[in-house]
XYZ file of C-alpha atoms in Angstrom:
345
model
C 153.263 98.673 82.985
C 156.455 98.862 80.964
C 158.729 97.559 83.700
C 158.609 94.024 85.097
C 155.712 93.591 87.506
C 157.597 91.771 90.253
C 154.786 92.045 92.816
C 152.807 89.666 90.569
C 155.626 87.109 90.309
C 155.580 83.797 92.164
C 158.773 83.004 94.079
C 160.181 80.817 91.299
C 159.466 83.501 88.673
C 161.149 86.141 90.798
C 164.184 83.907 91.273
C 164.520 83.539 87.493
C 164.081 87.295 87.073
C 166.898 88.004 89.534
C 169.141 85.445 87.841
C 168.419 87.237 84.568
C 169.844 90.382 86.145
C 173.045 88.472 86.902
C 172.226 87.942 90.570
C 172.446 84.779 92.676
C 169.267 82.669 92.941
C 168.848 83.389 96.667
C 168.184 87.037 95.839
C 164.819 85.957 94.411
C 163.662 84.576 97.756
C 165.118 87.624 99.517
C 163.122 90.078 97.392
C 160.003 87.885 97.546
C 160.098 87.884 101.351
C 160.604 91.643 101.409
C 157.553 92.146 99.209
C 155.135 89.614 100.661
C 156.172 89.108 104.283
C 157.596 92.498 105.224
C 155.306 94.277 102.729
C 157.880 96.663 101.259
C 156.403 99.406 99.072
C 159.699 100.636 97.614
C 163.076 99.226 96.617
C 164.690 101.706 98.976
C 163.317 99.699 101.911
C 165.258 96.617 100.802
C 168.386 97.636 102.697
C 169.781 94.095 102.736
C 170.405 94.607 99.005
C 173.311 96.675 97.783
C 172.608 100.212 96.622
C 173.671 99.171 93.128
C 171.147 96.332 93.044
C 168.378 98.553 94.392
C 169.060 101.053 91.626
C 169.028 98.246 89.059
C 165.650 97.043 90.343
C 164.254 100.567 90.103
C 165.379 100.619 86.470
C 164.086 97.180 85.496
C 161.064 96.579 87.744
C 158.014 98.336 89.105
C 155.849 97.913 92.198
C 152.348 98.365 90.846
C 150.185 98.421 93.937
C 147.085 100.336 94.987
C 146.779 103.860 96.356
C 144.093 104.907 98.822
C 141.510 107.348 97.485
C 139.003 107.287 100.353
C 138.304 105.270 103.469
C 135.021 104.846 105.315
C 134.586 103.307 108.774
C 131.261 101.989 109.992
C 130.005 103.379 113.286
C 127.935 100.215 113.716
C 130.450 97.374 113.558
C 133.883 98.877 112.684
C 133.810 97.495 109.159
C 136.105 99.628 106.966
C 135.650 100.186 103.236
C 138.474 101.419 101.024
C 138.409 102.965 97.587
C 141.731 102.316 95.872
C 143.291 103.745 92.720
C 145.122 101.425 90.318
C 147.112 101.986 87.122
C 145.207 103.746 84.291
C 143.173 105.724 86.838
C 140.585 103.075 87.617
C 138.877 102.784 90.996
C 138.373 99.541 92.906
C 137.160 98.788 96.413
C 137.989 96.482 99.314
C 136.405 95.810 102.695
C 137.986 94.947 106.042
C 135.753 92.956 108.394
C 136.489 91.846 111.935
C 135.123 88.556 113.247
C 135.705 86.565 116.431
C 138.355 84.523 114.615
C 140.255 87.522 113.237
C 140.364 89.857 110.260
C 138.961 89.157 106.798
C 139.494 91.259 103.693
C 137.124 91.181 100.745
C 139.169 91.966 97.621
C 138.225 93.060 94.120
C 139.609 91.087 91.196
C 138.500 93.416 88.401
C 137.741 97.097 87.980
C 134.058 96.754 87.213
C 132.450 93.581 85.904
C 130.958 92.347 82.651
C 128.692 89.628 84.060
C 125.651 91.930 84.216
C 123.873 90.508 87.285
C 120.764 92.653 87.607
C 120.905 93.160 91.390
C 124.616 94.045 91.641
C 126.169 97.519 91.641
C 129.598 96.249 90.493
C 128.438 95.619 86.950
C 126.574 98.877 86.282
C 129.425 100.502 84.334
C 130.691 97.293 82.732
C 134.281 96.063 82.887
C 137.223 98.481 82.787
C 139.963 95.865 83.134
C 141.119 92.861 85.128
C 143.541 93.295 88.018
C 147.010 91.806 88.147
C 147.921 89.385 90.916
C 149.999 92.168 92.475
C 147.073 94.586 92.522
C 144.893 92.008 94.272
C 147.660 91.337 96.813
C 148.292 95.030 97.340
C 144.736 95.578 98.600
C 145.466 93.293 101.549
C 148.966 94.621 102.194
C 147.834 98.259 102.127
C 145.013 97.551 104.586
C 147.421 95.718 106.906
C 149.833 98.656 106.797
C 147.150 101.249 107.474
C 145.452 99.378 110.305
C 148.504 97.717 111.891
C 146.912 94.275 111.712
C 147.494 90.862 110.183
C 144.772 89.527 107.895
C 144.039 85.824 108.244
C 141.158 85.268 105.817
C 140.450 86.459 102.278
C 137.220 86.451 100.299
C 137.394 87.145 96.572
C 133.925 88.653 96.460
C 134.506 92.314 95.672
C 134.104 93.900 92.256
C 134.572 91.553 89.335
C 134.222 87.876 88.464
C 137.384 86.060 89.662
C 137.078 83.235 87.134
C 136.904 85.827 84.345
C 140.415 86.779 85.510
C 141.487 83.177 86.015
C 145.280 83.242 85.657
C 145.832 86.329 87.803
C 143.488 85.056 90.526
C 145.194 81.647 90.673
C 148.579 83.361 90.834
C 147.286 85.584 93.652
C 146.182 82.519 95.636
C 149.560 80.834 95.205
C 151.516 83.945 96.208
C 149.374 84.917 99.230
C 149.642 81.377 100.607
C 153.392 80.919 100.006
C 155.345 80.072 103.177
C 158.023 82.654 102.364
C 155.411 85.384 102.103
C 152.142 86.240 103.826
C 151.357 82.524 104.242
C 147.581 82.861 104.489
C 146.237 79.304 104.423
C 144.439 78.342 101.219
C 141.712 76.943 103.464
C 141.087 80.515 104.617
C 140.492 81.760 101.062
C 137.059 81.843 99.427
C 136.565 82.483 95.713
C 133.116 83.565 94.549
C 131.862 82.956 91.015
C 128.581 83.573 89.217
C 128.978 80.108 87.705
C 131.453 79.899 84.815
C 131.186 76.139 84.480
C 134.260 75.495 82.338
C 136.427 77.564 84.687
C 135.063 75.764 87.756
C 136.322 72.496 86.271
C 139.658 74.114 85.397
C 139.978 75.341 88.978
C 139.082 71.891 90.334
C 141.956 70.355 88.372
C 144.424 72.508 90.327
C 143.298 70.859 93.592
C 143.670 74.115 95.518
C 142.017 73.586 98.928
C 140.120 76.877 98.778
C 136.386 77.315 99.326
C 134.320 77.814 96.191
C 131.254 80.039 96.552
C 128.778 79.813 93.681
C 126.346 82.703 93.248
C 123.120 80.821 92.610
C 120.370 83.281 93.638
C 117.561 81.183 92.186
C 116.045 77.707 92.413
C 115.675 77.234 88.647
C 116.727 78.460 85.206
C 113.678 80.675 84.695
C 114.298 82.911 87.702
C 118.082 82.759 87.331
C 117.912 84.076 83.754
C 115.950 87.089 84.993
C 118.678 87.886 87.497
C 121.903 86.738 85.852
C 122.722 86.913 82.109
C 125.332 84.161 82.577
C 122.394 81.753 83.022
C 121.750 82.067 79.294
C 125.118 80.412 78.657
C 125.263 77.820 81.424
C 122.215 75.766 82.392
C 121.218 75.606 86.038
C 121.770 71.858 86.230
C 125.270 72.235 84.749
C 126.225 74.835 87.372
C 124.985 72.544 90.156
C 126.815 69.554 88.686
C 130.054 71.537 88.366
C 129.811 72.615 92.008
C 129.152 69.024 93.080
C 132.098 67.758 91.039
C 134.306 70.493 92.523
C 133.371 69.417 96.050
C 134.147 65.788 95.231
C 137.469 66.642 93.558
C 138.738 68.934 96.338
C 136.938 67.410 99.347
C 135.921 70.977 100.191
C 132.353 71.982 100.960
C 130.915 74.380 98.383
C 128.977 77.468 99.414
C 125.941 78.559 97.417
C 125.220 82.279 97.646
C 121.516 83.109 97.507
C 120.393 86.755 97.553
C 116.788 86.952 98.740
C 114.677 89.398 96.725
C 111.131 90.257 97.736
C 108.577 88.606 95.447
C 111.231 87.208 93.092
C 112.958 84.216 94.689
C 111.932 84.138 98.353
C 108.710 82.088 98.416
C 108.089 78.793 100.195
C 107.944 77.089 96.801
C 111.329 78.575 95.911
C 112.856 77.240 99.135
C 111.423 73.767 98.601
C 112.638 73.643 94.996
C 116.124 74.817 96.031
C 116.212 72.081 98.665
C 115.435 69.433 96.063
C 118.122 70.793 93.740
C 120.847 70.718 96.393
C 120.001 67.437 98.081
C 123.032 65.157 98.454
C 125.647 67.824 97.686
C 128.468 68.684 100.113
C 127.331 72.280 100.363
C 126.204 75.166 102.548
C 123.737 77.873 101.543
C 124.542 81.470 102.457
C 121.287 83.438 102.504
C 121.751 87.151 101.796
C 118.945 89.725 102.020
C 119.656 91.621 98.784
C 121.372 95.001 99.134
C 119.459 98.057 98.023
C 121.030 99.666 94.953
C 119.420 102.913 93.819
C 119.966 102.050 90.142
C 118.089 98.763 90.662
C 114.439 98.166 91.532
C 114.786 95.093 93.728
C 113.694 95.132 97.373
C 115.207 92.820 99.975
C 113.051 90.117 101.503
C 111.387 90.804 104.840
C 112.986 89.371 107.956
C 109.962 87.086 108.285
C 110.455 85.650 104.780
C 114.203 85.247 105.320
C 113.602 83.276 108.517
C 110.937 81.141 106.833
C 113.187 80.417 103.857
C 116.021 79.398 106.166
C 113.726 77.212 108.257
C 112.472 75.303 105.210
C 116.023 74.603 104.030
C 116.929 73.347 107.495
C 113.863 71.105 107.624
C 114.861 69.628 104.267
C 118.393 68.899 105.508
C 120.177 71.750 103.717
C 122.727 73.525 105.919
C 122.372 77.288 105.739
C 123.049 80.560 107.483
C 121.742 84.089 107.063
C 124.664 86.389 106.356
C 125.228 89.050 108.983
C 125.073 92.443 107.268
C 128.241 94.439 107.927
C 128.958 98.088 107.193
C 125.354 98.944 106.372
C 125.931 102.634 107.105
C 128.850 102.906 104.647
C 127.390 101.012 101.662
C 129.814 98.142 102.228
C 128.140 95.875 99.675
C 130.376 95.377 96.650
C 130.279 98.026 93.952
C 128.166 100.652 95.686
C 130.856 103.121 96.762
C 132.959 102.548 93.670
C 129.975 103.257 91.464
C 129.271 106.504 93.331
C 132.901 107.607 93.078
C 133.115 106.836 89.358
C 129.903 108.790 88.718
C 131.235 111.747 90.707
C 134.462 111.788 88.695
């Protein structure tokens, strides 16, 4: 990316960039609105700018978005999965989901992942690189253009660990919620992390009213270390404390993600221990029957065990829901299609 990446610039940055080109400050807001409200994909579309200025922007700046490689639509629930190409030839994926309250897009924040969670397809090939703020934004804008819709909710739960790409993800949140752009409410944005404790505290300091989702997947350190290498760096109790402190600092309820794996973390004892760990925290547990990944040996919990696990949490006063599985016929779980495409190439 030799030219200025203006799609990744916040409004104030873009204003300074335009002033640096000898233009009036209002041009910054004008270009920002064109990019993030009207979703322009070329400078030629910015017809309110003079031809001379459009040519200057072509010379000095680039629009580094995503390009569609493949698209899959579920015949079960109309979930749509997209494989996108980014700079350097890397593949990422995004998912469009429709709910009663509107459209949600699950975005990737990295091409691949280096966290190494043993049940996840996203991390199989390691990390290629982190995405820019503009590349994260472009996933949403491209889906909106293709489907003729307006997205109202965003979950940062696709490929990658968002807090391992901290600056670009924070910039993405600020741009996507800006009133002169897409203006998606921060309260409609969820960021998922495997539990980078220091970054959770750094995020809390920003007081962004987003929802934090912590991938817990175990009731204790012993099981968590088997599933998630990050547990060797951050103790279970420290992850829980960071989530609790985040909830207190932001006044936002934290979500704990818990993938249920047959014979690993789905017993009655596991549910009771998890309940004790989470007692008194402003939190909600999202129970997820683990997705089958052919490179992994884990089997999802039976429906009976999932219901029993949920019932125990409820009895112990822990709010929880069982995640509705979307796009099952198109491998909509994060990393699966991307991994297949990368292998094929």
